[in-house]
Protein backbone atom coordinates (compact mmCIF):
# COMPACT_ATOMS: atom_id res chain seq x y z
CA UNK A 1 0.00 0.00 0.00
CA UNK A 2 2.91 2.34 0.67
CA UNK A 3 4.14 4.26 -2.38
CA UNK A 4 7.51 5.38 -1.06
CA UNK A 5 10.69 3.37 -1.06
CA UNK A 6 11.54 1.69 2.26
CA UNK A 7 15.12 1.89 3.61
CA UNK A 8 17.36 -0.60 1.83
CA UNK A 9 20.46 -2.61 2.61
CA UNK A 10 23.44 -2.78 0.25
CA UNK A 11 22.15 -6.00 -1.23
CA UNK A 12 21.70 -7.40 -4.72
CA UNK A 13 19.14 -10.16 -4.95
CA UNK A 14 18.47 -13.17 -7.14
CA UNK A 15 15.29 -15.19 -6.59
CA UNK A 16 14.65 -18.32 -8.61
CA UNK A 17 15.70 -21.81 -9.54
CA UNK A 18 19.41 -22.42 -9.81
CA UNK A 19 19.26 -23.53 -13.44
CA UNK A 20 20.74 -22.63 -16.82
CA UNK A 21 17.41 -21.05 -17.84
CA UNK A 22 17.73 -18.51 -15.03
CA UNK A 23 21.25 -17.50 -16.10
CA UNK A 24 22.70 -17.95 -12.62
CA UNK A 25 26.10 -18.68 -14.20
CA UNK A 26 25.98 -15.26 -15.89
CA UNK A 27 25.14 -13.57 -12.60
CA UNK A 28 28.12 -15.24 -10.92
CA UNK A 29 30.42 -13.87 -13.64
CA UNK A 30 28.94 -10.40 -13.16
CA UNK A 31 29.43 -10.61 -9.38
CA UNK A 32 33.03 -11.78 -9.86
CA UNK A 33 33.77 -8.63 -11.87
CA UNK A 34 31.88 -6.13 -9.74
CA UNK A 35 32.26 -7.32 -6.14
CA UNK A 36 35.91 -6.32 -5.53
CA UNK A 37 34.92 -2.67 -6.03
CA UNK A 38 31.90 -2.91 -3.70
CA UNK A 39 33.04 -4.66 -0.50
CA UNK A 40 30.10 -3.22 1.47
CA UNK A 41 27.55 -4.88 -0.87
CA UNK A 42 26.24 -8.45 -0.72
CA UNK A 43 24.69 -10.74 -3.31
CA UNK A 44 21.94 -12.95 -1.92
CA UNK A 45 20.80 -15.97 -3.92
CA UNK A 46 17.38 -17.22 -2.86
CA UNK A 47 16.36 -20.56 -4.32
CA UNK A 48 17.79 -23.94 -5.09
CA UNK A 49 18.19 -26.42 -7.89
CA UNK A 50 20.41 -28.43 -10.13
CA UNK A 51 23.26 -25.89 -10.27
CA UNK A 52 23.69 -25.48 -6.52
CA UNK A 53 26.90 -27.54 -6.36
CA UNK A 54 28.22 -25.64 -9.42
CA UNK A 55 27.52 -22.34 -7.63
CA UNK A 56 29.28 -23.43 -4.45
CA UNK A 57 32.29 -24.65 -6.44
CA UNK A 58 32.39 -21.42 -8.50
CA UNK A 59 32.33 -19.32 -5.32
CA UNK A 60 35.14 -21.37 -3.80
CA UNK A 61 37.27 -21.56 -6.98
CA UNK A 62 37.01 -17.80 -7.57
CA UNK A 63 37.26 -16.85 -3.88
CA UNK A 64 34.09 -14.75 -4.15
CA UNK A 65 33.19 -12.68 -1.12
CA UNK A 66 29.90 -11.34 0.21
CA UNK A 67 27.71 -13.88 -1.55
CA UNK A 68 25.12 -15.86 0.37
CA UNK A 69 22.98 -18.81 -0.67
CA UNK A 70 19.74 -18.52 1.26
CA UNK A 71 18.16 -21.76 0.04
CA UNK A 72 14.57 -22.24 -1.06
CA UNK A 73 12.17 -19.93 0.81
CA UNK A 74 8.39 -20.08 1.00
CA UNK A 75 8.25 -16.40 1.95
CA UNK A 76 10.61 -14.15 -0.01
CA UNK A 77 9.10 -10.83 1.06
CA UNK A 78 11.85 -10.00 3.59
CA UNK A 79 14.50 -10.43 0.89
CA UNK A 80 12.72 -8.03 -1.46
CA UNK A 81 12.14 -5.64 1.43
CA UNK A 82 15.84 -5.49 2.32
CA UNK A 83 17.50 -5.66 -1.10
CA UNK A 84 18.15 -2.53 -3.13
CA UNK A 85 18.43 -4.25 -6.52
CA UNK A 86 16.99 -7.39 -8.09
CA UNK A 87 19.18 -9.07 -10.73
CA UNK A 88 17.30 -11.12 -13.32
CA UNK A 89 19.66 -12.86 -15.72
CA UNK A 90 17.16 -15.30 -17.23
CA UNK A 91 17.78 -16.73 -20.67
CA UNK A 92 14.00 -16.87 -21.17
CA UNK A 93 10.81 -16.57 -19.13
CA UNK A 94 7.09 -16.64 -19.64
CA UNK A 95 6.23 -13.95 -17.10
CA UNK A 96 8.87 -12.71 -14.66
CA UNK A 97 6.81 -12.80 -11.45
CA UNK A 98 9.88 -12.01 -9.34
CA UNK A 99 10.08 -8.66 -11.12
CA UNK A 100 6.63 -7.54 -9.97
CA UNK A 101 7.24 -8.96 -6.50
CA UNK A 102 10.51 -7.05 -6.20
CA UNK A 103 9.10 -3.83 -7.62
CA UNK A 104 6.21 -3.88 -5.16
CA UNK A 105 8.79 -3.73 -2.36
CA UNK A 106 10.92 -0.98 -3.92
CA UNK A 107 13.64 -3.34 -5.09
CA UNK A 108 14.90 -1.94 -8.42
CA UNK A 109 14.99 -4.59 -11.16
CA UNK A 110 17.70 -5.05 -13.75
CA UNK A 111 16.82 -7.73 -16.30
CA UNK A 112 17.99 -9.04 -19.62
CA UNK A 113 15.51 -8.21 -22.37
CA UNK A 114 15.42 -11.92 -23.19
CA UNK A 115 11.66 -12.50 -23.08
CA UNK A 116 8.75 -10.55 -24.54
CA UNK A 117 6.70 -9.88 -21.39
CA UNK A 118 9.57 -8.07 -19.65
CA UNK A 119 8.55 -4.83 -21.42
CA UNK A 120 5.07 -5.16 -19.93
CA UNK A 121 6.67 -5.06 -16.48
CA UNK A 122 9.73 -2.80 -16.74
CA UNK A 123 9.75 0.60 -18.42
CA UNK A 124 13.45 0.90 -19.21
CA UNK A 125 15.28 3.64 -17.28
CA UNK A 126 11.99 4.58 -15.60
CA UNK A 127 11.24 1.85 -13.01
CA UNK A 128 14.13 -0.49 -13.74
CA UNK A 129 16.62 -1.34 -16.45
CA UNK A 130 16.42 -3.61 -19.47
CA UNK A 131 19.71 -4.90 -20.81
CA UNK A 132 20.17 -6.36 -24.31
CA UNK A 133 20.38 -10.14 -23.90
CA UNK A 134 23.51 -11.27 -22.14
CA UNK A 135 25.44 -7.99 -22.40
CA UNK A 136 27.34 -8.41 -19.14
CA UNK A 137 29.28 -5.16 -19.46
CA UNK A 138 26.11 -3.06 -19.75
CA UNK A 139 24.52 -5.04 -16.90
CA UNK A 140 27.56 -4.17 -14.76
CA UNK A 141 27.44 -0.52 -15.85
CA UNK A 142 23.78 -0.22 -14.74
CA UNK A 143 24.49 -2.05 -11.48
CA UNK A 144 27.33 0.34 -10.68
CA UNK A 145 25.12 3.31 -11.54
CA UNK A 146 22.45 2.15 -9.09
CA UNK A 147 24.93 1.09 -6.41
CA UNK A 148 26.71 4.47 -6.57
CA UNK A 149 23.61 6.71 -6.75
CA UNK A 150 21.28 6.23 -3.79
CA UNK A 151 19.05 9.20 -4.71
CA UNK A 152 18.50 7.96 -8.27
CA UNK A 153 17.99 4.42 -6.97
CA UNK A 154 15.27 5.63 -4.59
CA UNK A 155 13.54 7.60 -7.37
CA UNK A 156 13.50 4.51 -9.61
CA UNK A 157 12.39 2.32 -6.69
CA UNK A 158 9.44 4.62 -5.98
CA UNK A 159 8.42 4.45 -9.65
CA UNK A 160 8.78 0.65 -9.51
CA UNK A 161 6.37 0.52 -6.57
CA UNK A 162 3.88 2.62 -8.53
CA UNK A 163 4.20 0.41 -11.65
CA UNK A 164 3.73 -2.77 -9.61
CA UNK A 165 0.26 -1.58 -8.64
CA UNK A 166 -0.82 -2.29 -12.22
CA UNK A 167 -0.44 -5.98 -11.35
CA UNK A 168 -2.45 -6.17 -8.12
CA UNK A 169 -5.16 -8.81 -7.88
CA UNK A 170 -7.81 -6.08 -8.04
CA UNK A 171 -6.46 -4.57 -11.27
CA UNK A 172 -5.76 -7.89 -12.98
CA UNK A 173 -9.12 -9.23 -11.76
CA UNK A 174 -10.92 -6.34 -13.46
CA UNK A 175 -9.11 -7.13 -16.72
CA UNK A 176 -10.24 -10.76 -16.51
CA UNK A 177 -13.81 -9.64 -15.80
CA UNK A 178 -13.75 -7.43 -18.91
CA UNK A 179 -12.45 -10.31 -20.99
CA UNK A 180 -15.14 -12.69 -19.69
CA UNK A 181 -17.87 -10.16 -20.33
CA UNK A 182 -16.72 -9.80 -23.95
CA UNK A 183 -16.59 -13.57 -24.41
CA UNK A 184 -20.04 -14.18 -22.91
CA UNK A 185 -21.80 -11.53 -25.03
PDB file of N, CA, C and O in Angstrom, residues 132-170:
ATOM      1  N   UNK A 132      20.192  -5.437 -23.168  1.00  0.00           N
ATOM      2  CA  UNK A 132      20.173  -6.357 -24.313  1.00  0.00           C
ATOM      3  C   UNK A 132      20.679  -7.735 -23.866  1.00  0.00           C
ATOM      4  O   UNK A 132      21.599  -7.824 -23.045  1.00  0.00           O
ATOM      5  N   UNK A 133      20.061  -8.798 -24.384  1.00  0.00           N
ATOM      6  CA  UNK A 133      20.377 -10.137 -23.904  1.00  0.00           C
ATOM      7  C   UNK A 133      21.871 -10.426 -23.779  1.00  0.00           C
ATOM      8  O   UNK A 133      22.621 -10.295 -24.744  1.00  0.00           O
ATOM      9  N   UNK A 134      22.214 -10.726 -22.540  1.00  0.00           N
ATOM     10  CA  UNK A 134      23.506 -11.267 -22.138  1.00  0.00           C
ATOM     11  C   UNK A 134      24.681 -10.318 -22.298  1.00  0.00           C
ATOM     12  O   UNK A 134      25.825 -10.746 -22.331  1.00  0.00           O
ATOM     13  N   UNK A 135      24.395  -9.007 -22.350  1.00  0.00           N
ATOM     14  CA  UNK A 135      25.439  -7.992 -22.395  1.00  0.00           C
ATOM     15  C   UNK A 135      25.893  -7.734 -20.949  1.00  0.00           C
ATOM     16  O   UNK A 135      25.349  -6.887 -20.248  1.00  0.00           O
ATOM     17  N   UNK A 136      26.882  -8.491 -20.524  1.00  0.00           N
ATOM     18  CA  UNK A 136      27.345  -8.413 -19.138  1.00  0.00           C
ATOM     19  C   UNK A 136      27.939  -7.048 -18.800  1.00  0.00           C
ATOM     20  O   UNK A 136      27.753  -6.550 -17.681  1.00  0.00           O
ATOM     21  N   UNK A 137      28.646  -6.452 -19.737  1.00  0.00           N
ATOM     22  CA  UNK A 137      29.280  -5.158 -19.456  1.00  0.00           C
ATOM     23  C   UNK A 137      28.237  -4.074 -19.196  1.00  0.00           C
ATOM     24  O   UNK A 137      28.403  -3.263 -18.285  1.00  0.00           O
ATOM     25  N   UNK A 138      27.173  -4.045 -19.982  1.00  0.00           N
ATOM     26  CA  UNK A 138      26.112  -3.063 -19.754  1.00  0.00           C
ATOM     27  C   UNK A 138      25.356  -3.370 -18.464  1.00  0.00           C
ATOM     28  O   UNK A 138      24.989  -2.450 -17.733  1.00  0.00           O
ATOM     29  N   UNK A 139      25.156  -4.645 -18.160  1.00  0.00           N
ATOM     30  CA  UNK A 139      24.524  -5.037 -16.903  1.00  0.00           C
ATOM     31  C   UNK A 139      25.353  -4.488 -15.736  1.00  0.00           C
ATOM     32  O   UNK A 139      24.821  -3.877 -14.805  1.00  0.00           O
ATOM     33  N   UNK A 140      26.655  -4.672 -15.804  1.00  0.00           N
ATOM     34  CA  UNK A 140      27.561  -4.172 -14.760  1.00  0.00           C
ATOM     35  C   UNK A 140      27.507  -2.653 -14.678  1.00  0.00           C
ATOM     36  O   UNK A 140      27.457  -2.081 -13.581  1.00  0.00           O
ATOM     37  N   UNK A 141      27.505  -1.990 -15.828  1.00  0.00           N
ATOM     38  CA  UNK A 141      27.437  -0.522 -15.853  1.00  0.00           C
ATOM     39  C   UNK A 141      26.188  -0.019 -15.121  1.00  0.00           C
ATOM     40  O   UNK A 141      26.263   0.922 -14.322  1.00  0.00           O
ATOM     41  N   UNK A 142      25.037  -0.647 -15.387  1.00  0.00           N
ATOM     42  CA  UNK A 142      23.785  -0.217 -14.738  1.00  0.00           C
ATOM     43  C   UNK A 142      23.790  -0.566 -13.247  1.00  0.00           C
ATOM     44  O   UNK A 142      23.286   0.207 -12.428  1.00  0.00           O
ATOM     45  N   UNK A 143      24.364  -1.710 -12.902  1.00  0.00           N
ATOM     46  CA  UNK A 143      24.493  -2.052 -11.479  1.00  0.00           C
ATOM     47  C   UNK A 143      25.318  -1.001 -10.748  1.00  0.00           C
ATOM     48  O   UNK A 143      24.914  -0.513  -9.687  1.00  0.00           O
ATOM     49  N   UNK A 144      26.466  -0.668 -11.297  1.00  0.00           N
ATOM     50  CA  UNK A 144      27.334   0.343 -10.679  1.00  0.00           C
ATOM     51  C   UNK A 144      26.603   1.670 -10.536  1.00  0.00           C
ATOM     52  O   UNK A 144      26.702   2.332  -9.496  1.00  0.00           O
ATOM     53  N   UNK A 145      25.879   2.058 -11.571  1.00  0.00           N
ATOM     54  CA  UNK A 145      25.121   3.306 -11.535  1.00  0.00           C
ATOM     55  C   UNK A 145      24.157   3.306 -10.345  1.00  0.00           C
ATOM     56  O   UNK A 145      24.105   4.272  -9.573  1.00  0.00           O
ATOM     57  N   UNK A 146      23.413   2.230 -10.193  1.00  0.00           N
ATOM     58  CA  UNK A 146      22.451   2.154  -9.088  1.00  0.00           C
ATOM     59  C   UNK A 146      23.147   2.033  -7.727  1.00  0.00           C
ATOM     60  O   UNK A 146      22.703   2.629  -6.745  1.00  0.00           O
ATOM     61  N   UNK A 147      24.214   1.281  -7.672  1.00  0.00           N
ATOM     62  CA  UNK A 147      24.935   1.091  -6.409  1.00  0.00           C
ATOM     63  C   UNK A 147      25.595   2.391  -5.943  1.00  0.00           C
ATOM     64  O   UNK A 147      25.693   2.645  -4.744  1.00  0.00           O
ATOM     65  N   UNK A 148      26.011   3.219  -6.890  1.00  0.00           N
ATOM     66  CA  UNK A 148      26.705   4.468  -6.570  1.00  0.00           C
ATOM     67  C   UNK A 148      25.772   5.651  -6.337  1.00  0.00           C
ATOM     68  O   UNK A 148      26.191   6.665  -5.788  1.00  0.00           O
ATOM     69  N   UNK A 149      24.521   5.564  -6.776  1.00  0.00           N
ATOM     70  CA  UNK A 149      23.607   6.709  -6.751  1.00  0.00           C
ATOM     71  C   UNK A 149      22.341   6.410  -5.955  1.00  0.00           C
ATOM     72  O   UNK A 149      21.309   6.071  -6.533  1.00  0.00           O
ATOM     73  N   UNK A 150      22.413   6.576  -4.652  1.00  0.00           N
ATOM     74  CA  UNK A 150      21.280   6.230  -3.793  1.00  0.00           C
ATOM     75  C   UNK A 150      20.040   7.063  -4.108  1.00  0.00           C
ATOM     76  O   UNK A 150      18.925   6.542  -4.112  1.00  0.00           O
ATOM     77  N   UNK A 151      20.205   8.344  -4.409  1.00  0.00           N
ATOM     78  CA  UNK A 151      19.050   9.196  -4.705  1.00  0.00           C
ATOM     79  C   UNK A 151      18.338   8.699  -5.958  1.00  0.00           C
ATOM     80  O   UNK A 151      17.113   8.522  -5.962  1.00  0.00           O
ATOM     81  N   UNK A 152      19.103   8.459  -7.025  1.00  0.00           N
ATOM     82  CA  UNK A 152      18.502   7.960  -8.265  1.00  0.00           C
ATOM     83  C   UNK A 152      17.864   6.591  -8.048  1.00  0.00           C
ATOM     84  O   UNK A 152      16.792   6.303  -8.576  1.00  0.00           O
ATOM     85  N   UNK A 153      18.533   5.746  -7.263  1.00  0.00           N
ATOM     86  CA  UNK A 153      17.993   4.417  -6.969  1.00  0.00           C
ATOM     87  C   UNK A 153      16.651   4.526  -6.246  1.00  0.00           C
ATOM     88  O   UNK A 153      15.709   3.800  -6.570  1.00  0.00           O
ATOM     89  N   UNK A 154      16.533   5.450  -5.318  1.00  0.00           N
ATOM     90  CA  UNK A 154      15.273   5.633  -4.586  1.00  0.00           C
ATOM     91  C   UNK A 154      14.167   6.187  -5.492  1.00  0.00           C
ATOM     92  O   UNK A 154      13.007   5.794  -5.360  1.00  0.00           O
ATOM     93  N   UNK A 155      14.525   7.066  -6.416  1.00  0.00           N
ATOM     94  CA  UNK A 155      13.538   7.602  -7.369  1.00  0.00           C
ATOM     95  C   UNK A 155      12.995   6.461  -8.238  1.00  0.00           C
ATOM     96  O   UNK A 155      11.778   6.321  -8.419  1.00  0.00           O
ATOM     97  N   UNK A 156      13.909   5.636  -8.762  1.00  0.00           N
ATOM     98  CA  UNK A 156      13.496   4.509  -9.607  1.00  0.00           C
ATOM     99  C   UNK A 156      12.694   3.499  -8.789  1.00  0.00           C
ATOM    100  O   UNK A 156      11.687   2.967  -9.266  1.00  0.00           O
ATOM    101  N   UNK A 157      13.104   3.266  -7.557  1.00  0.00           N
ATOM    102  CA  UNK A 157      12.389   2.324  -6.687  1.00  0.00           C
ATOM    103  C   UNK A 157      10.961   2.789  -6.428  1.00  0.00           C
ATOM    104  O   UNK A 157      10.021   1.979  -6.442  1.00  0.00           O
ATOM    105  N   UNK A 158      10.781   4.074  -6.206  1.00  0.00           N
ATOM    106  CA  UNK A 158       9.437   4.617  -5.978  1.00  0.00           C
ATOM    107  C   UNK A 158       8.575   4.446  -7.219  1.00  0.00           C
ATOM    108  O   UNK A 158       7.396   4.073  -7.132  1.00  0.00           O
ATOM    109  N   UNK A 159       9.164   4.661  -8.396  1.00  0.00           N
ATOM    110  CA  UNK A 159       8.425   4.446  -9.651  1.00  0.00           C
ATOM    111  C   UNK A 159       8.117   2.963  -9.855  1.00  0.00           C
ATOM    112  O   UNK A 159       7.073   2.612 -10.417  1.00  0.00           O
ATOM    113  N   UNK A 160       9.018   2.100  -9.406  1.00  0.00           N
ATOM    114  CA  UNK A 160       8.777   0.654  -9.506  1.00  0.00           C
ATOM    115  C   UNK A 160       7.589   0.246  -8.644  1.00  0.00           C
ATOM    116  O   UNK A 160       6.749  -0.556  -9.065  1.00  0.00           O
ATOM    117  N   UNK A 161       7.508   0.807  -7.454  1.00  0.00           N
ATOM    118  CA  UNK A 161       6.367   0.524  -6.568  1.00  0.00           C
ATOM    119  C   UNK A 161       5.075   0.936  -7.252  1.00  0.00           C
ATOM    120  O   UNK A 161       4.093   0.177  -7.267  1.00  0.00           O
ATOM    121  N   UNK A 162       5.079   2.129  -7.829  1.00  0.00           N
ATOM    122  CA  UNK A 162       3.883   2.618  -8.530  1.00  0.00           C
ATOM    123  C   UNK A 162       3.492   1.683  -9.685  1.00  0.00           C
ATOM    124  O   UNK A 162       2.327   1.338  -9.838  1.00  0.00           O
ATOM    125  N   UNK A 163       4.472   1.281 -10.510  1.00  0.00           N
ATOM    126  CA  UNK A 163       4.195   0.413 -11.652  1.00  0.00           C
ATOM    127  C   UNK A 163       3.650  -0.936 -11.194  1.00  0.00           C
ATOM    128  O   UNK A 163       2.760  -1.505 -11.828  1.00  0.00           O
ATOM    129  N   UNK A 164       4.164  -1.446 -10.084  1.00  0.00           N
ATOM    130  CA  UNK A 164       3.728  -2.766  -9.609  1.00  0.00           C
ATOM    131  C   UNK A 164       2.242  -2.794  -9.263  1.00  0.00           C
ATOM    132  O   UNK A 164       1.621  -3.854  -9.309  1.00  0.00           O
ATOM    133  N   UNK A 165       1.685  -1.643  -8.977  1.00  0.00           N
ATOM    134  CA  UNK A 165       0.255  -1.582  -8.642  1.00  0.00           C
ATOM    135  C   UNK A 165      -0.624  -1.945  -9.835  1.00  0.00           C
ATOM    136  O   UNK A 165      -1.778  -2.331  -9.656  1.00  0.00           O
ATOM    137  N   UNK A 166      -0.079  -1.854 -11.043  1.00  0.00           N
ATOM    138  CA  UNK A 166      -0.822  -2.294 -12.221  1.00  0.00           C
ATOM    139  C   UNK A 166      -1.119  -3.789 -12.171  1.00  0.00           C
ATOM    140  O   UNK A 166      -2.020  -4.268 -12.855  1.00  0.00           O
ATOM    141  N   UNK A 167      -0.353  -4.528 -11.369  1.00  0.00           N
ATOM    142  CA  UNK A 167      -0.441  -5.980 -11.355  1.00  0.00           C
ATOM    143  C   UNK A 167      -1.072  -6.533 -10.077  1.00  0.00           C
ATOM    144  O   UNK A 167      -0.943  -7.720  -9.793  1.00  0.00           O
ATOM    145  N   UNK A 168      -1.766  -5.679  -9.322  1.00  0.00           N
ATOM    146  CA  UNK A 168      -2.450  -6.175  -8.123  1.00  0.00           C
ATOM    147  C   UNK A 168      -3.602  -7.086  -8.527  1.00  0.00           C
ATOM    148  O   UNK A 168      -4.105  -7.013  -9.656  1.00  0.00           O
ATOM    149  N   UNK A 169      -4.052  -7.898  -7.616  1.00  0.00           N
ATOM    150  CA  UNK A 169      -5.162  -8.807  -7.885  1.00  0.00           C
ATOM    151  C   UNK A 169      -6.415  -8.036  -8.293  1.00  0.00           C
ATOM    152  O   UNK A 169      -7.158  -8.472  -9.169  1.00  0.00           O
ATOM    153  N   UNK A 170      -6.638  -6.879  -7.684  1.00  0.00           N
ATOM    154  CA  UNK A 170      -7.814  -6.080  -8.040  1.00  0.00           C
ATOM    155  C   UNK A 170      -7.737  -5.605  -9.487  1.00  0.00           C
ATOM    156  O   UNK A 170      -8.710  -5.716 -10.237  1.00  0.00           O
TER     157      UNK A 170
END
